[in-house]
Short mmCIF file of the C-alpha atoms (twelve columns), coordinates in Angstrom:
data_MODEL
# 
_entry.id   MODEL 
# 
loop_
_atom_site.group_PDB 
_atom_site.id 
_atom_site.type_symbol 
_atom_site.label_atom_id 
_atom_site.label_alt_id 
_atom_site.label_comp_id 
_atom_site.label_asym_id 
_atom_site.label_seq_id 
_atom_site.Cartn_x 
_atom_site.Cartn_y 
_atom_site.Cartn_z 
_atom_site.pdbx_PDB_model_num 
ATOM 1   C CA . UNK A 1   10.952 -23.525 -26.774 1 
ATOM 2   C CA . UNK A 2   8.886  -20.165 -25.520 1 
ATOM 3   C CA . UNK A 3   10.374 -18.868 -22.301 1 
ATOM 4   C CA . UNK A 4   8.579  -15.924 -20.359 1 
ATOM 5   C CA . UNK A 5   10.177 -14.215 -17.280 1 
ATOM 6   C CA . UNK A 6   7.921  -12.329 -15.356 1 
ATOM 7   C CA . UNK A 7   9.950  -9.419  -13.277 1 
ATOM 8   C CA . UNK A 8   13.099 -8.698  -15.430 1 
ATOM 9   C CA . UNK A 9   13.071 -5.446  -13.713 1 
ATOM 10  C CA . UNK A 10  14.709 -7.179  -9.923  1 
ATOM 11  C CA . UNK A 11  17.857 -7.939  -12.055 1 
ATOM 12  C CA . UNK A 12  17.824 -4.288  -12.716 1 
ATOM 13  C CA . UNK A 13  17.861 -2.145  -16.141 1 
ATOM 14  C CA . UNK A 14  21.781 -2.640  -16.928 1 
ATOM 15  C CA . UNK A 15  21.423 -6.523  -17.090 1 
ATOM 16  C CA . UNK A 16  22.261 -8.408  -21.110 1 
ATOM 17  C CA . UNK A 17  19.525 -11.062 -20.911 1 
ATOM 18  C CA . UNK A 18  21.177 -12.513 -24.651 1 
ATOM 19  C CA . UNK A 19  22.438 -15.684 -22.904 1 
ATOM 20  C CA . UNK A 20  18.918 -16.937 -22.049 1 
ATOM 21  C CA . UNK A 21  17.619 -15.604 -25.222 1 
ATOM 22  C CA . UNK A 22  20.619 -17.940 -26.699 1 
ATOM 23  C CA . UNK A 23  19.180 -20.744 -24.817 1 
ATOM 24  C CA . UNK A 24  15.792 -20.285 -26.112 1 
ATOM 25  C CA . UNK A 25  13.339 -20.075 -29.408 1 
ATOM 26  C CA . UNK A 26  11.656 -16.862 -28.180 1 
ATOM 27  C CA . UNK A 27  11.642 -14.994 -24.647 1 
ATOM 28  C CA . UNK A 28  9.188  -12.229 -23.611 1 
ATOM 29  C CA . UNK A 29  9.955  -10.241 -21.110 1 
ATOM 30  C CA . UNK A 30  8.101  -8.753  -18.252 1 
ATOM 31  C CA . UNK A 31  9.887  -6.026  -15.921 1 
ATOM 32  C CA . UNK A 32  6.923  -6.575  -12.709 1 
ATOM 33  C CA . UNK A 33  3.955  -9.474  -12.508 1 
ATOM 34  C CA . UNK A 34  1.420  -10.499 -10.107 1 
ATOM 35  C CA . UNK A 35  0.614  -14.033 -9.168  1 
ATOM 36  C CA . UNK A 36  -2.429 -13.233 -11.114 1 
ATOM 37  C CA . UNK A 37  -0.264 -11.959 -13.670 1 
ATOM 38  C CA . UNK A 38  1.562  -14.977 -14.445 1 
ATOM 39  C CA . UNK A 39  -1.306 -17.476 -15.348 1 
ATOM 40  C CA . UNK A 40  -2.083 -15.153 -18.208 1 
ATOM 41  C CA . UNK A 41  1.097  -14.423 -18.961 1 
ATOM 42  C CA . UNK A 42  2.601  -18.007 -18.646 1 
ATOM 43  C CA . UNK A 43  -0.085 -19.253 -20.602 1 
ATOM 44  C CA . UNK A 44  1.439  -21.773 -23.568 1 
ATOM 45  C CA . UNK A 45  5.013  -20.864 -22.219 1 
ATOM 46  C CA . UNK A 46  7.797  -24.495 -21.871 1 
ATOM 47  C CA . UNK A 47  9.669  -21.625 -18.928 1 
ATOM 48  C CA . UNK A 48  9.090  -19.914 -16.832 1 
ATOM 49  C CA . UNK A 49  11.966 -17.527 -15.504 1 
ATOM 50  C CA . UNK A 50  10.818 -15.749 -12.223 1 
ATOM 51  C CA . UNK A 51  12.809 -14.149 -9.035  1 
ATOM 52  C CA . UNK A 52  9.969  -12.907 -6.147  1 
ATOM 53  C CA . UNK A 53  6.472  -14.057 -8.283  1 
ATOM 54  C CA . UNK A 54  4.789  -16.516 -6.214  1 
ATOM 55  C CA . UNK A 55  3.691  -19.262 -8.370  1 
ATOM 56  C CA . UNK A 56  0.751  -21.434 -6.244  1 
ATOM 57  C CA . UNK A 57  -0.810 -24.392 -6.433  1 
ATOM 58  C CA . UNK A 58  -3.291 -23.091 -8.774  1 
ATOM 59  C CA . UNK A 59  -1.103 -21.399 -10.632 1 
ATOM 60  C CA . UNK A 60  0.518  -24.219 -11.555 1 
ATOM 61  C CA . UNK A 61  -1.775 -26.213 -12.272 1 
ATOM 62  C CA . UNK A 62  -3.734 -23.790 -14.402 1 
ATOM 63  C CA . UNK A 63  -0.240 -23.897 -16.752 1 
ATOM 64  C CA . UNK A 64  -0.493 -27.653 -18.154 1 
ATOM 65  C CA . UNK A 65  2.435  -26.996 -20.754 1 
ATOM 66  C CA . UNK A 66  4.729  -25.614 -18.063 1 
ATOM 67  C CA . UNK A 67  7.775  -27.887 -17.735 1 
ATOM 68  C CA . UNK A 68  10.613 -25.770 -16.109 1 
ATOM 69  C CA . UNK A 69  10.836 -23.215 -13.508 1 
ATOM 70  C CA . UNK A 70  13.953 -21.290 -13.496 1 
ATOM 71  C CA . UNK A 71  14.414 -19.024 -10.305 1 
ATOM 72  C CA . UNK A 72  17.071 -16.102 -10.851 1 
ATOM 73  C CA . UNK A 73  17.766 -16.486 -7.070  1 
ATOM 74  C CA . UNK A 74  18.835 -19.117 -4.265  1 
ATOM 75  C CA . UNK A 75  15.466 -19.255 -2.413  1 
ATOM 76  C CA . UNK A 76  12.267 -20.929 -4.184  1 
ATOM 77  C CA . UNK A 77  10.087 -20.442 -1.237  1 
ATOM 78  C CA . UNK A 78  7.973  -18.543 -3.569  1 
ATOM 79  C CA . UNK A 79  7.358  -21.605 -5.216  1 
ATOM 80  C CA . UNK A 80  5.035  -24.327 -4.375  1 
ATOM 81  C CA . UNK A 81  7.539  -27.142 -4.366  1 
ATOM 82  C CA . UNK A 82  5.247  -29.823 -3.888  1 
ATOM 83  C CA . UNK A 83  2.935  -29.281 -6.646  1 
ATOM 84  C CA . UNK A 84  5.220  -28.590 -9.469  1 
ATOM 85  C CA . UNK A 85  7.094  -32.202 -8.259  1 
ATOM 86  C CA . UNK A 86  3.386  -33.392 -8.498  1 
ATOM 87  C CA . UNK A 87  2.938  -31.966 -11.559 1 
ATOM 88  C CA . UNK A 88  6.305  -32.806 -13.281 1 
ATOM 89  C CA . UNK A 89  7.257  -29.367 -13.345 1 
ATOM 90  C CA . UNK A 90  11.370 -29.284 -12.533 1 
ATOM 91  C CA . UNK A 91  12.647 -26.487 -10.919 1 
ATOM 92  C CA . UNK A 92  16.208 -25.100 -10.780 1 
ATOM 93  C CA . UNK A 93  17.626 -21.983 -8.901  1 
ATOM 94  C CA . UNK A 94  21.224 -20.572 -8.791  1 
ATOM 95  C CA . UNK A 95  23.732 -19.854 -6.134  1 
ATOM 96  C CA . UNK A 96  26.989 -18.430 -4.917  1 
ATOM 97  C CA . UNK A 97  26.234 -15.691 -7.755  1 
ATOM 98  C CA . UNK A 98  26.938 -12.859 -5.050  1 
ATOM 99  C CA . UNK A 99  29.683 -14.266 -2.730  1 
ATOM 100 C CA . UNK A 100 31.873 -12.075 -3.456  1 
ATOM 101 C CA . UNK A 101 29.184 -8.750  -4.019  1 
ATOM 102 C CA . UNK A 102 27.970 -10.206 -0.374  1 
ATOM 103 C CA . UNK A 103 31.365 -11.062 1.154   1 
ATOM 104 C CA . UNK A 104 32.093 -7.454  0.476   1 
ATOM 105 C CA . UNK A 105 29.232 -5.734  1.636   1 
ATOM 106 C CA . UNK A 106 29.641 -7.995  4.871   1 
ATOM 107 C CA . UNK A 107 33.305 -6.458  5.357   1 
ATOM 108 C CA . UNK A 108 32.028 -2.681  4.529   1 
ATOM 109 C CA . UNK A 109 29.234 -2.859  7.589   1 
ATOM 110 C CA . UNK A 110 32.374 -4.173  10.026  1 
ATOM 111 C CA . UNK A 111 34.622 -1.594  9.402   1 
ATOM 112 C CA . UNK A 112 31.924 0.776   9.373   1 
ATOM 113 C CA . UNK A 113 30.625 -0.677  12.766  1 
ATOM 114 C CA . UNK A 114 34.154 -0.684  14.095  1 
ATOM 115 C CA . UNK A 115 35.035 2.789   13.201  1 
ATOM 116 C CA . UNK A 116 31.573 4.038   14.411  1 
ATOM 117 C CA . UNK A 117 31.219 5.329   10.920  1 
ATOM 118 C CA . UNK A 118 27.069 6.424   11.813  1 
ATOM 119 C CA . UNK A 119 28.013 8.075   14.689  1 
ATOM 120 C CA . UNK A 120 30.824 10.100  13.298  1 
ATOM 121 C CA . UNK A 121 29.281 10.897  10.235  1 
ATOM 122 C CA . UNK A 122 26.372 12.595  12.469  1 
ATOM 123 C CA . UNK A 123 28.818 14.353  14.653  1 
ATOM 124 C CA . UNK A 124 30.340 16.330  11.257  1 
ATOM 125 C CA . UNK A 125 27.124 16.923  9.981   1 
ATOM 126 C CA . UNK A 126 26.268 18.064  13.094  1 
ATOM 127 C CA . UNK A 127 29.090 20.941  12.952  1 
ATOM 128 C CA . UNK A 128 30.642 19.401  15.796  1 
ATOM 129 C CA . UNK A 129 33.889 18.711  14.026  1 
ATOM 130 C CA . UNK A 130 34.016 22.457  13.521  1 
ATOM 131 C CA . UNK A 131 33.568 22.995  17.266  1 
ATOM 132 C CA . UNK A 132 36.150 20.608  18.544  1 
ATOM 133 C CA . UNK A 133 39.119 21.876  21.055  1 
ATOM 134 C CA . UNK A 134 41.300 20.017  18.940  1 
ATOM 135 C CA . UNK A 135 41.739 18.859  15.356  1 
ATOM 136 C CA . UNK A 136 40.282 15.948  15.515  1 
ATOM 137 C CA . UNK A 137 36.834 14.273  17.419  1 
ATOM 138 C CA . UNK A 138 37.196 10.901  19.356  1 
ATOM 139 C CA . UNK A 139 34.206 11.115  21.640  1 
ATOM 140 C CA . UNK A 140 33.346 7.435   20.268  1 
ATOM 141 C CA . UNK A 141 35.940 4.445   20.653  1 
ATOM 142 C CA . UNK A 142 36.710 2.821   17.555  1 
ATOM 143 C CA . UNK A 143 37.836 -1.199  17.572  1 
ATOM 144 C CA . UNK A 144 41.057 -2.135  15.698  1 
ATOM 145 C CA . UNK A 145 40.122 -5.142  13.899  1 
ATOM 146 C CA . UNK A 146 43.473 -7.163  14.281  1 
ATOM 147 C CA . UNK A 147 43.654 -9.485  16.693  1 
ATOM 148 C CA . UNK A 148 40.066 -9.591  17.466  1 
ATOM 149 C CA . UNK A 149 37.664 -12.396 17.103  1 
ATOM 150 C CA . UNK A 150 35.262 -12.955 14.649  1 
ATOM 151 C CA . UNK A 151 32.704 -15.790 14.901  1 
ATOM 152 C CA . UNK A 152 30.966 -16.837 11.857  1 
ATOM 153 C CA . UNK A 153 27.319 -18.687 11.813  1 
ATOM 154 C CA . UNK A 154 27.188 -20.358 8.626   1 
ATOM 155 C CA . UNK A 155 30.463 -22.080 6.891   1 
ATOM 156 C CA . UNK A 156 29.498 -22.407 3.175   1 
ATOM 157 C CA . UNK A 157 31.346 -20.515 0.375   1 
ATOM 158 C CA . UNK A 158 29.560 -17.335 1.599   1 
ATOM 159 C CA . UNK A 159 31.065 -17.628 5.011   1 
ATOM 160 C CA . UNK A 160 34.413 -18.875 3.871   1 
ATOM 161 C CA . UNK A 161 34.668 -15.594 1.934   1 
ATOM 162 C CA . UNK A 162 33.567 -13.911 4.685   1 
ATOM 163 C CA . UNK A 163 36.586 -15.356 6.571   1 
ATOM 164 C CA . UNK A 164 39.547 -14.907 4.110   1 
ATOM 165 C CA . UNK A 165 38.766 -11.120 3.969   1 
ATOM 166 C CA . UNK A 166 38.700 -11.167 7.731   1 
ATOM 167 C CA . UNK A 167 41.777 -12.623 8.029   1 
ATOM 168 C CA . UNK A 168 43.547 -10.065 5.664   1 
ATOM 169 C CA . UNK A 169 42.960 -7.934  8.723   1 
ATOM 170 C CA . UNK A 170 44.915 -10.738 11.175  1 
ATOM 171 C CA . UNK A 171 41.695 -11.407 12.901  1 
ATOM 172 C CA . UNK A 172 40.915 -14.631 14.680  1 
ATOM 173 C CA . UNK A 173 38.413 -16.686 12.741  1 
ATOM 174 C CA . UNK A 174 36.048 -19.511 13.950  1 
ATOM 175 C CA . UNK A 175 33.328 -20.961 12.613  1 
ATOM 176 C CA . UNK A 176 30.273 -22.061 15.171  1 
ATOM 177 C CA . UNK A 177 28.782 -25.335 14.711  1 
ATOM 178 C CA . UNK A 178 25.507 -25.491 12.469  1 
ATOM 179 C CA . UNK A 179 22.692 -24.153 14.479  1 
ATOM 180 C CA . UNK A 180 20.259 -27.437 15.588  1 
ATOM 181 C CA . UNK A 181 23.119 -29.597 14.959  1 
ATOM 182 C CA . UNK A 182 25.096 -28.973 17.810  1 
ATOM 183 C CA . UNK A 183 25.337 -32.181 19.282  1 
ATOM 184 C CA . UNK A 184 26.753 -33.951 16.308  1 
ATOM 185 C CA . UNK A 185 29.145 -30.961 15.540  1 
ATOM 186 C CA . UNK A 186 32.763 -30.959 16.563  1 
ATOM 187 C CA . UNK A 187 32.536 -27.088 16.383  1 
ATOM 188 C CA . UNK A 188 31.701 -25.211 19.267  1 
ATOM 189 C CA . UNK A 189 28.105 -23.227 19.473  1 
ATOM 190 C CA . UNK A 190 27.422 -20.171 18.910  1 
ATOM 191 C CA . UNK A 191 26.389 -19.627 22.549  1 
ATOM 192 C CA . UNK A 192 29.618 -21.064 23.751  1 
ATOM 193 C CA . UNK A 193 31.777 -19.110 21.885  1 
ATOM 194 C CA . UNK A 194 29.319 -15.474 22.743  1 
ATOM 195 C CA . UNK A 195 31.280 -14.546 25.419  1 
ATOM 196 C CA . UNK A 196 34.541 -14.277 23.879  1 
ATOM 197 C CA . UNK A 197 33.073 -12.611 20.505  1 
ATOM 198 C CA . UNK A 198 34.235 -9.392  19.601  1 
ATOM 199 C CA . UNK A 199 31.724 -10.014 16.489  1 
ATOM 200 C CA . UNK A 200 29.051 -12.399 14.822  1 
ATOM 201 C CA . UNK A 201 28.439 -12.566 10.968  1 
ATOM 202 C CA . UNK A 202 25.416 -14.120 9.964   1 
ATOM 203 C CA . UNK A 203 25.558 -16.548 6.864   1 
ATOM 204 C CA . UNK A 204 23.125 -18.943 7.554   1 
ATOM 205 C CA . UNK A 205 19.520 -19.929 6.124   1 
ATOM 206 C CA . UNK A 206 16.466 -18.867 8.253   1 
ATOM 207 C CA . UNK A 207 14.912 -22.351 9.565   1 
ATOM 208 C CA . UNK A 208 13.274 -23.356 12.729  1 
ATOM 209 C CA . UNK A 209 16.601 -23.902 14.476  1 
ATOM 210 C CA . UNK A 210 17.934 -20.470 13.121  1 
ATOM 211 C CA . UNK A 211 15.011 -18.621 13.956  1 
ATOM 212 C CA . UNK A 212 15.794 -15.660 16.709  1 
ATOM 213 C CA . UNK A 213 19.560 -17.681 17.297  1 
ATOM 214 C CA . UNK A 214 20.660 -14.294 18.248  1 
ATOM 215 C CA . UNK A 215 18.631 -13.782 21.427  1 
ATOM 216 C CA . UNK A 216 18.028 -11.646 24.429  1 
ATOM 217 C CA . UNK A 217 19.711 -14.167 26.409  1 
ATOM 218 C CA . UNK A 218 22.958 -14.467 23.352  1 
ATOM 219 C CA . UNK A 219 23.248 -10.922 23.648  1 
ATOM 220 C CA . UNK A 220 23.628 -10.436 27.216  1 
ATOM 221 C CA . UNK A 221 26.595 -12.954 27.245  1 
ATOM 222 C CA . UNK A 222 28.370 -11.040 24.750  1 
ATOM 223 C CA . UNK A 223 31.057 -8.293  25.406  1 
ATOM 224 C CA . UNK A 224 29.462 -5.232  25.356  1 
ATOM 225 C CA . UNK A 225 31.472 -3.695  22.741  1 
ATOM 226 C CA . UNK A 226 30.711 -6.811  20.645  1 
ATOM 227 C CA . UNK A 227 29.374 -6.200  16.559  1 
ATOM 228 C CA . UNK A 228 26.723 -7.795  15.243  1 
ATOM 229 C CA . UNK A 229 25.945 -8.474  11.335  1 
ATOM 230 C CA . UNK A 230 23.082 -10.141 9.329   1 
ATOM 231 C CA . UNK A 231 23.376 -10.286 5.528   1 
ATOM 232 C CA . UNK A 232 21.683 -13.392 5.736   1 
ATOM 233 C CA . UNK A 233 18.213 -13.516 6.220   1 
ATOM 234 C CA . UNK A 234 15.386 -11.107 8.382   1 
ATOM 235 C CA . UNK A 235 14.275 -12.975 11.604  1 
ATOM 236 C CA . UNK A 236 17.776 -14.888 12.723  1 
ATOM 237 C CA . UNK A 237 18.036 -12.266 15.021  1 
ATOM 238 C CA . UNK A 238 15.575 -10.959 17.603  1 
ATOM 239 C CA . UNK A 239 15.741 -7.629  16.045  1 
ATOM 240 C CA . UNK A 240 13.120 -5.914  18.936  1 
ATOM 241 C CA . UNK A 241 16.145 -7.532  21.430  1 
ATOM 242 C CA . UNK A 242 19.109 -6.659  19.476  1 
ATOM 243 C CA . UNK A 243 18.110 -2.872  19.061  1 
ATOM 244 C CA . UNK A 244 17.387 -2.579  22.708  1 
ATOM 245 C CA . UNK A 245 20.872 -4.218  23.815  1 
ATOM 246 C CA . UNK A 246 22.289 -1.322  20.972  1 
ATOM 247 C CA . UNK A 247 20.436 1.398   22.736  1 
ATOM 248 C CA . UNK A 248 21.333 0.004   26.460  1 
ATOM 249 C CA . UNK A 249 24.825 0.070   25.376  1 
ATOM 250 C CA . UNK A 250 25.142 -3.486  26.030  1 
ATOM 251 C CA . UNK A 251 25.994 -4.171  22.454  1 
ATOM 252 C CA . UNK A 252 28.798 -1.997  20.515  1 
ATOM 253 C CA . UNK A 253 27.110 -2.042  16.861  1 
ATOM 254 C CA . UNK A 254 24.420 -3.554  14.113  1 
ATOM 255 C CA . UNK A 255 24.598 -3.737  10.792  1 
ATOM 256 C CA . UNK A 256 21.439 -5.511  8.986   1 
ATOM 257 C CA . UNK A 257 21.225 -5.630  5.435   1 
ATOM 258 C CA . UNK A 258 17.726 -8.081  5.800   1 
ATOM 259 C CA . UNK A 259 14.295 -7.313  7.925   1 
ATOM 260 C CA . UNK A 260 11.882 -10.058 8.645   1 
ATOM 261 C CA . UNK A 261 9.173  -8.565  5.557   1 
ATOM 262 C CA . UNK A 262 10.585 -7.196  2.753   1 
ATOM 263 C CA . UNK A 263 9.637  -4.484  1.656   1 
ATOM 264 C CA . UNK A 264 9.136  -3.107  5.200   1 
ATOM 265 C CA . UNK A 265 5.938  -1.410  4.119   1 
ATOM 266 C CA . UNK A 266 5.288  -0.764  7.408   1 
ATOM 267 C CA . UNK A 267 8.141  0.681   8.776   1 
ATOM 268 C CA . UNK A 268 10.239 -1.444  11.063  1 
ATOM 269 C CA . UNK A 269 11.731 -0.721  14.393  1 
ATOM 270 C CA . UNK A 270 15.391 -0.611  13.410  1 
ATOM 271 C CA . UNK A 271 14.809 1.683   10.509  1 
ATOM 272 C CA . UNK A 272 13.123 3.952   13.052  1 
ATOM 273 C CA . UNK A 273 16.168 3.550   15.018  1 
ATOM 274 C CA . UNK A 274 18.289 5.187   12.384  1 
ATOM 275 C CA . UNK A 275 17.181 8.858   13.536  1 
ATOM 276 C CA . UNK A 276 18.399 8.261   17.160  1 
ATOM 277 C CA . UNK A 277 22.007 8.675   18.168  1 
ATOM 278 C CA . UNK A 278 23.169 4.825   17.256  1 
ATOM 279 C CA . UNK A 279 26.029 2.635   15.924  1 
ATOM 280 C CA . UNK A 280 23.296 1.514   13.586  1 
ATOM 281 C CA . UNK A 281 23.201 0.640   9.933   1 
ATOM 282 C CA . UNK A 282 20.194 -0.626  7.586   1 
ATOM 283 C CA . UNK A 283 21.030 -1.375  3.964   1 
ATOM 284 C CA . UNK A 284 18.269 -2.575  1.696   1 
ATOM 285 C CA . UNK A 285 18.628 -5.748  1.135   1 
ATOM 286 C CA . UNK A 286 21.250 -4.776  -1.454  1 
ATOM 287 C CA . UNK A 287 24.463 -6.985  -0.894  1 
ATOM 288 C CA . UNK A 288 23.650 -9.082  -3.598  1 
ATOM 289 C CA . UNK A 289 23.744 -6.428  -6.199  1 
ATOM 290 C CA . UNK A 290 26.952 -5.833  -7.792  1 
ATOM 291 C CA . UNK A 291 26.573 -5.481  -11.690 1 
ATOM 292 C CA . UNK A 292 29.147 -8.329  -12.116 1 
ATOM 293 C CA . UNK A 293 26.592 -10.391 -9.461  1 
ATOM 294 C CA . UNK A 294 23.314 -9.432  -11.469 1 
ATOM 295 C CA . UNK A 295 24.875 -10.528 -14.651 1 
ATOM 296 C CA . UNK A 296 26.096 -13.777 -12.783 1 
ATOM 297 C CA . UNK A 297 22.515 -14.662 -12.190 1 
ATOM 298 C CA . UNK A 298 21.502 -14.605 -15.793 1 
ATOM 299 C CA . UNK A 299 24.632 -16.480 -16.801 1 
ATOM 300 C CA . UNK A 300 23.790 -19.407 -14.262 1 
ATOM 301 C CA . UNK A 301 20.342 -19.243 -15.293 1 
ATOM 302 C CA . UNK A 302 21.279 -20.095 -19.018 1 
ATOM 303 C CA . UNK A 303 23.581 -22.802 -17.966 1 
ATOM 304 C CA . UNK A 304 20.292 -24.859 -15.768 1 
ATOM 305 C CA . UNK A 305 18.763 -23.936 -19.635 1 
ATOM 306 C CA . UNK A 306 21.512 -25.736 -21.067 1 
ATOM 307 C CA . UNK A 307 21.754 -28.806 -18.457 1 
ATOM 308 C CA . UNK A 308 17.729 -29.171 -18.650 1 
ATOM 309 C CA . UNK A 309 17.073 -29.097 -22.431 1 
ATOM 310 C CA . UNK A 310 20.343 -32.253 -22.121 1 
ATOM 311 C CA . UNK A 311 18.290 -34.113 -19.935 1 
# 
């Protein structure tokens, strides 16, 4: 069995691919690939092994000895589910690989946030440490995690992390019921519980009922010290609304690890915002990408190898 993977080079350099070439007779490996790319170089391959590479329609069906699709990632938007059903192609992707690479980074933005971190580590730089009347600076209130209340959009193993780390700090924990479900959730909504929120985390897919849940109109019914946090995916906030609640003071920090396009190629609001005066922080889309998490991916990978070649 011949098993290609076009862009090796998104798990990183430091990554041991020997389980899937364990699983396989032969593997070539390509670090980057276009769509056009792949039908050349999936030509003749049994598997193909792909993270970002959008494989079409076409593409697809231009591949007639294709028979498995293994995605080194949750999402397979980037594949064209429909035809390779059509075209008895299976597909198989991996999860929870990063819960607790993600679960971590999600912790590090909140007690950045709550110890205005961005804004202190401007003021140093600044010299104004050096100019202080006293020893120390406190021109920006910091918010003591204990005790306060942490509302959490999205309640699968992710989330639950999410929430056990939380509460090594004694905060107060609640879950809000699955956005477009509300009706038939016992939970209460996000929107109910905004005004008591000291601070969302996002952990949710992006769907039509997630899309822009944290609105202009969520926002201005929070506290206005409140946190905000999305290491889940670019668009569940209204990030145009969010950054101008940030700026009107009307929300107490953001921390985004996820923009609507990635790579923001053309520059994005919010990472403009990073040269102004803000309780601001944009990571790169890089929660996921602990060594221990990258190496995860390939050793899930090898096991939907495994299961498929049992079928």
């Amino acid at each position: 069995m011949n098993a290609v993977i076009l862009d090796a080079a998104s798990l990183g350099p430091d990554i041991d691919l020997t389980p899937l070439r364990e699983r396989v007779d032969s593997l070539t490996v390509h670090a980057q690939s276009s769509t056009t790319d792949a039908r050349e170089r999936l030509a003749g391959a049994r598997v193909a092994i792909v993270n970002k590479v959008e494989l079409d329609a076409s593409t697809l069906e231009a591949l007639p000895e294709l028979k498995l699709i293994c995605v080194l990632a949750t999402g397979t938007n980037n594949i064209d589910m429909a035809a390779a059903e059509r075209l008895g192609i299976a597909v198989k992707n991996v999860s929870a690989y990063g819960t607790a690479s993600v679960a971590q980074h999600t912790l590090m933005l909140m007690l950045a946030l709550a110890n205005r971190l961005p804004l202190y580590q401007r003021d140093v730089a600044e010299g104004r440490w050096g100019q202080s009347a006293f020893f120390c600076l406190m021109d920006h209130d910091t918010l003591q995690l204990e005790g306060k209340h942490l509302v959490i959009v999205g309640q699968g193993v992710l989330g639950s992390q999410v929430a056990r780390l939380a509460e090594a700090f004694s905060m107060q924990v609640t879950f809000a019921a699955r956005p477009g479900n509300e009706a038939d959730d016992s939970r209460p909504s996000l929107a109910e519980l905004g005004p008591a929120t000291d601070i969302i985390s996002l952990h949710c897919p992006l769907s039509d009922a997630t899309r822009h849940l944290v609105n202009a109109n969520l926002l201005a019914s929070l506290k206005p010290g409140a946190l905000l946090i999305n290491c889940a995916r670019g668009g569940i906030i209204d990030e145009s609304a969010a950054l101008s609640a940030l700026r009107q003071g009307r929300l107490g920090g953001l921390g985004v690890d996820v923009l609507p396009e990635e790579p923001p190629r053309g520059g994005h609001p919010l990472i403009d915002a990073l040269a102004e005066r803000l309780n601001l922080i944009v990571t790169p889309h890089n929660a996921w990408i602990t060594p221990e998490a990258r190496q995860k991916i390939v050793a899930l990978t090898a096991d939907n190898l495994r299961d498929w070649q049992a079928e």
